[in-house]
Short mmCIF file of N, CA and C in Angstrom, two decimals:
data_model
loop_
_atom_site.label_atom_id
_atom_site.label_comp_id
_atom_site.label_asym_id
_atom_site.label_seq_id
_atom_site.Cartn_x
_atom_site.Cartn_y
_atom_site.Cartn_z
N MET A 1 -10.47 10.84 3.81
CA MET A 1 -10.90 9.65 4.48
C MET A 1 -9.67 8.90 4.98
N ARG A 2 -9.67 8.51 6.20
CA ARG A 2 -8.56 7.78 6.79
C ARG A 2 -8.94 6.31 6.90
N VAL A 3 -8.11 5.45 6.39
CA VAL A 3 -8.39 4.02 6.37
C VAL A 3 -7.52 3.34 7.42
N SER A 4 -8.12 2.46 8.16
CA SER A 4 -7.40 1.71 9.18
C SER A 4 -6.32 0.84 8.55
N LEU A 5 -5.19 0.71 9.23
CA LEU A 5 -4.11 -0.14 8.72
C LEU A 5 -4.53 -1.59 8.61
N SER A 6 -5.43 -2.04 9.49
CA SER A 6 -5.88 -3.43 9.40
C SER A 6 -6.69 -3.64 8.13
N ILE A 7 -7.46 -2.64 7.72
CA ILE A 7 -8.22 -2.75 6.47
C ILE A 7 -7.26 -2.78 5.28
N VAL A 8 -6.28 -1.90 5.30
CA VAL A 8 -5.29 -1.87 4.22
C VAL A 8 -4.55 -3.21 4.16
N GLY A 9 -4.14 -3.72 5.29
CA GLY A 9 -3.46 -5.01 5.32
C GLY A 9 -4.34 -6.13 4.78
N GLY A 10 -5.62 -6.09 5.13
CA GLY A 10 -6.56 -7.09 4.62
C GLY A 10 -6.71 -7.01 3.11
N LEU A 11 -6.78 -5.79 2.59
CA LEU A 11 -6.90 -5.60 1.14
C LEU A 11 -5.64 -6.09 0.42
N ILE A 12 -4.49 -5.81 0.98
CA ILE A 12 -3.24 -6.28 0.37
C ILE A 12 -3.18 -7.80 0.43
N GLY A 13 -3.59 -8.39 1.54
CA GLY A 13 -3.63 -9.85 1.64
C GLY A 13 -4.57 -10.46 0.62
N PHE A 14 -5.73 -9.83 0.45
CA PHE A 14 -6.69 -10.30 -0.55
C PHE A 14 -6.10 -10.21 -1.95
N ALA A 15 -5.39 -9.12 -2.24
CA ALA A 15 -4.76 -8.96 -3.55
C ALA A 15 -3.71 -10.04 -3.78
N LEU A 16 -2.95 -10.37 -2.75
CA LEU A 16 -1.94 -11.42 -2.88
C LEU A 16 -2.58 -12.78 -3.13
N LEU A 17 -3.70 -13.05 -2.45
CA LEU A 17 -4.41 -14.31 -2.69
C LEU A 17 -4.95 -14.37 -4.12
N ALA A 18 -5.45 -13.25 -4.61
CA ALA A 18 -5.96 -13.19 -5.98
C ALA A 18 -4.83 -13.44 -6.97
N LEU A 19 -3.66 -12.87 -6.71
CA LEU A 19 -2.50 -13.11 -7.58
C LEU A 19 -2.11 -14.58 -7.58
N GLN A 20 -2.18 -15.21 -6.43
CA GLN A 20 -1.84 -16.62 -6.32
C GLN A 20 -2.83 -17.46 -7.12
N ALA A 21 -4.11 -17.13 -7.03
CA ALA A 21 -5.12 -17.89 -7.76
C ALA A 21 -4.94 -17.74 -9.27
N VAL A 22 -4.66 -16.54 -9.73
CA VAL A 22 -4.44 -16.30 -11.16
C VAL A 22 -3.20 -17.05 -11.63
N SER A 23 -2.15 -17.00 -10.83
CA SER A 23 -0.91 -17.69 -11.18
C SER A 23 -1.14 -19.20 -11.29
N ALA A 24 -1.85 -19.77 -10.35
CA ALA A 24 -2.13 -21.20 -10.36
C ALA A 24 -3.01 -21.57 -11.54
N ALA A 25 -3.96 -20.72 -11.89
CA ALA A 25 -4.85 -20.98 -13.02
C ALA A 25 -4.10 -20.98 -14.35
N HIS A 26 -3.00 -20.27 -14.40
CA HIS A 26 -2.23 -20.17 -15.64
C HIS A 26 -0.99 -21.07 -15.62
N GLY A 27 -1.00 -22.07 -14.77
CA GLY A 27 0.08 -23.04 -14.77
C GLY A 27 1.25 -22.71 -13.87
N GLY A 28 1.16 -21.64 -13.13
CA GLY A 28 2.25 -21.28 -12.21
C GLY A 28 2.21 -22.17 -10.99
N SER A 29 3.27 -22.17 -10.24
CA SER A 29 3.32 -23.01 -9.04
C SER A 29 2.98 -22.23 -7.78
N GLY A 30 2.39 -21.08 -7.93
CA GLY A 30 2.00 -20.28 -6.77
C GLY A 30 2.40 -18.83 -6.93
N ILE A 31 2.26 -18.08 -5.87
CA ILE A 31 2.45 -16.64 -5.94
C ILE A 31 3.90 -16.25 -6.21
N ASN A 32 4.85 -17.07 -5.84
CA ASN A 32 6.25 -16.71 -6.04
C ASN A 32 6.83 -17.19 -7.35
N SER A 33 5.98 -17.70 -8.24
CA SER A 33 6.51 -18.19 -9.51
C SER A 33 6.68 -17.04 -10.48
N GLY A 34 7.87 -16.92 -11.02
CA GLY A 34 8.11 -15.91 -12.05
C GLY A 34 8.54 -14.58 -11.50
N VAL A 35 9.17 -13.82 -12.37
CA VAL A 35 9.66 -12.49 -12.02
C VAL A 35 8.51 -11.53 -11.78
N TYR A 36 7.44 -11.65 -12.57
CA TYR A 36 6.30 -10.73 -12.45
C TYR A 36 5.72 -10.78 -11.04
N ASN A 37 5.46 -11.98 -10.54
CA ASN A 37 4.86 -12.10 -9.22
C ASN A 37 5.79 -11.61 -8.12
N SER A 38 7.07 -11.89 -8.25
CA SER A 38 8.03 -11.41 -7.27
C SER A 38 8.10 -9.88 -7.27
N SER A 39 8.05 -9.30 -8.46
CA SER A 39 8.07 -7.84 -8.57
C SER A 39 6.81 -7.24 -7.98
N MET A 40 5.66 -7.86 -8.25
CA MET A 40 4.39 -7.36 -7.74
C MET A 40 4.38 -7.42 -6.21
N MET A 41 4.90 -8.49 -5.66
CA MET A 41 4.94 -8.61 -4.20
C MET A 41 5.84 -7.54 -3.60
N ALA A 42 6.96 -7.25 -4.25
CA ALA A 42 7.87 -6.22 -3.76
C ALA A 42 7.20 -4.85 -3.78
N VAL A 43 6.46 -4.57 -4.84
CA VAL A 43 5.75 -3.29 -4.95
C VAL A 43 4.70 -3.19 -3.86
N LEU A 44 3.93 -4.26 -3.63
CA LEU A 44 2.89 -4.23 -2.60
C LEU A 44 3.50 -4.08 -1.21
N ARG A 45 4.63 -4.77 -0.96
CA ARG A 45 5.31 -4.64 0.34
C ARG A 45 5.80 -3.21 0.55
N ASP A 46 6.40 -2.63 -0.48
CA ASP A 46 6.90 -1.25 -0.37
C ASP A 46 5.76 -0.28 -0.10
N ARG A 47 4.64 -0.45 -0.80
CA ARG A 47 3.49 0.43 -0.59
C ARG A 47 2.95 0.28 0.83
N GLN A 48 2.86 -0.95 1.31
CA GLN A 48 2.36 -1.18 2.66
C GLN A 48 3.27 -0.51 3.70
N GLU A 49 4.57 -0.62 3.51
CA GLU A 49 5.52 0.02 4.44
C GLU A 49 5.38 1.54 4.39
N LYS A 50 5.20 2.09 3.20
CA LYS A 50 5.04 3.54 3.06
C LYS A 50 3.75 4.00 3.74
N ILE A 51 2.69 3.22 3.59
CA ILE A 51 1.41 3.56 4.24
C ILE A 51 1.59 3.56 5.76
N LYS A 52 2.25 2.55 6.31
CA LYS A 52 2.47 2.50 7.76
C LYS A 52 3.29 3.71 8.23
N TYR A 53 4.35 4.02 7.49
CA TYR A 53 5.23 5.13 7.84
C TYR A 53 4.46 6.45 7.84
N CYS A 54 3.73 6.72 6.78
CA CYS A 54 3.01 7.99 6.65
C CYS A 54 1.87 8.10 7.66
N ALA A 55 1.20 6.97 7.93
CA ALA A 55 0.10 6.99 8.91
C ALA A 55 0.63 7.31 10.30
N ARG A 56 1.85 6.84 10.61
CA ARG A 56 2.45 7.15 11.91
C ARG A 56 2.81 8.63 12.01
N LEU A 57 3.32 9.20 10.92
CA LEU A 57 3.77 10.60 10.95
C LEU A 57 2.65 11.62 10.87
N TYR A 58 1.64 11.33 10.06
CA TYR A 58 0.61 12.33 9.77
C TYR A 58 -0.77 11.79 10.12
N PRO A 59 -1.41 12.35 11.14
CA PRO A 59 -2.74 11.88 11.53
C PRO A 59 -3.78 12.06 10.43
N SER A 60 -3.57 13.02 9.53
CA SER A 60 -4.54 13.27 8.47
C SER A 60 -4.24 12.48 7.20
N PHE A 61 -3.32 11.53 7.26
CA PHE A 61 -2.91 10.77 6.09
C PHE A 61 -4.07 9.98 5.49
N ASP A 62 -4.21 10.05 4.17
CA ASP A 62 -5.24 9.31 3.42
C ASP A 62 -4.52 8.31 2.53
N SER A 63 -4.68 7.03 2.82
CA SER A 63 -3.97 6.00 2.07
C SER A 63 -4.48 5.84 0.65
N GLY A 64 -5.69 6.27 0.39
CA GLY A 64 -6.24 6.19 -0.97
C GLY A 64 -5.51 7.10 -1.93
N SER A 65 -5.23 8.30 -1.50
CA SER A 65 -4.55 9.27 -2.37
C SER A 65 -3.07 9.42 -2.01
N MET A 66 -2.65 8.75 -0.93
CA MET A 66 -1.26 8.83 -0.43
C MET A 66 -0.88 10.28 -0.10
N THR A 67 -1.82 11.04 0.44
CA THR A 67 -1.57 12.43 0.79
C THR A 67 -1.95 12.69 2.25
N TYR A 68 -1.46 13.80 2.77
CA TYR A 68 -1.85 14.27 4.10
C TYR A 68 -2.12 15.77 4.00
N VAL A 69 -2.84 16.30 4.96
CA VAL A 69 -3.13 17.73 4.98
C VAL A 69 -2.05 18.42 5.78
N GLY A 70 -1.35 19.35 5.13
CA GLY A 70 -0.25 20.05 5.78
C GLY A 70 -0.71 21.21 6.63
N ARG A 71 0.23 21.90 7.23
CA ARG A 71 -0.10 23.05 8.07
C ARG A 71 -0.72 24.18 7.27
N ASP A 72 -0.50 24.17 5.96
CA ASP A 72 -1.09 25.17 5.09
C ASP A 72 -2.50 24.78 4.62
N SER A 73 -3.06 23.72 5.19
CA SER A 73 -4.39 23.20 4.88
C SER A 73 -4.50 22.67 3.45
N ARG A 74 -3.39 22.33 2.85
CA ARG A 74 -3.39 21.78 1.49
C ARG A 74 -2.89 20.33 1.54
N PRO A 75 -3.37 19.51 0.61
CA PRO A 75 -2.88 18.13 0.58
C PRO A 75 -1.46 18.07 0.01
N HIS A 76 -0.65 17.19 0.60
CA HIS A 76 0.73 16.99 0.17
C HIS A 76 0.97 15.49 0.02
N ARG A 77 1.76 15.10 -0.97
CA ARG A 77 2.13 13.70 -1.16
C ARG A 77 3.04 13.28 0.00
N CYS A 78 2.84 12.07 0.45
CA CYS A 78 3.70 11.56 1.51
C CYS A 78 5.08 11.28 0.93
N PRO A 79 6.14 11.67 1.64
CA PRO A 79 7.50 11.48 1.11
C PRO A 79 7.90 10.02 0.97
#
């Protein structure tokens, strides 16, 4: 299944909003408070960049499993 980049971006945005709400509920000053939230944002940004990169290179790329179908008709992890 191939997922549109706009859908992936929307899901990542929703996840970031959820993190902000949880942080605020626990006394944080927002999404950038603390090392945990900064680390989580970095991980989400890196994943989003990897998804964009792989989707550009491989038309059969599946962002759910982070794989694409190779010339040998087998799934391969995106580099």
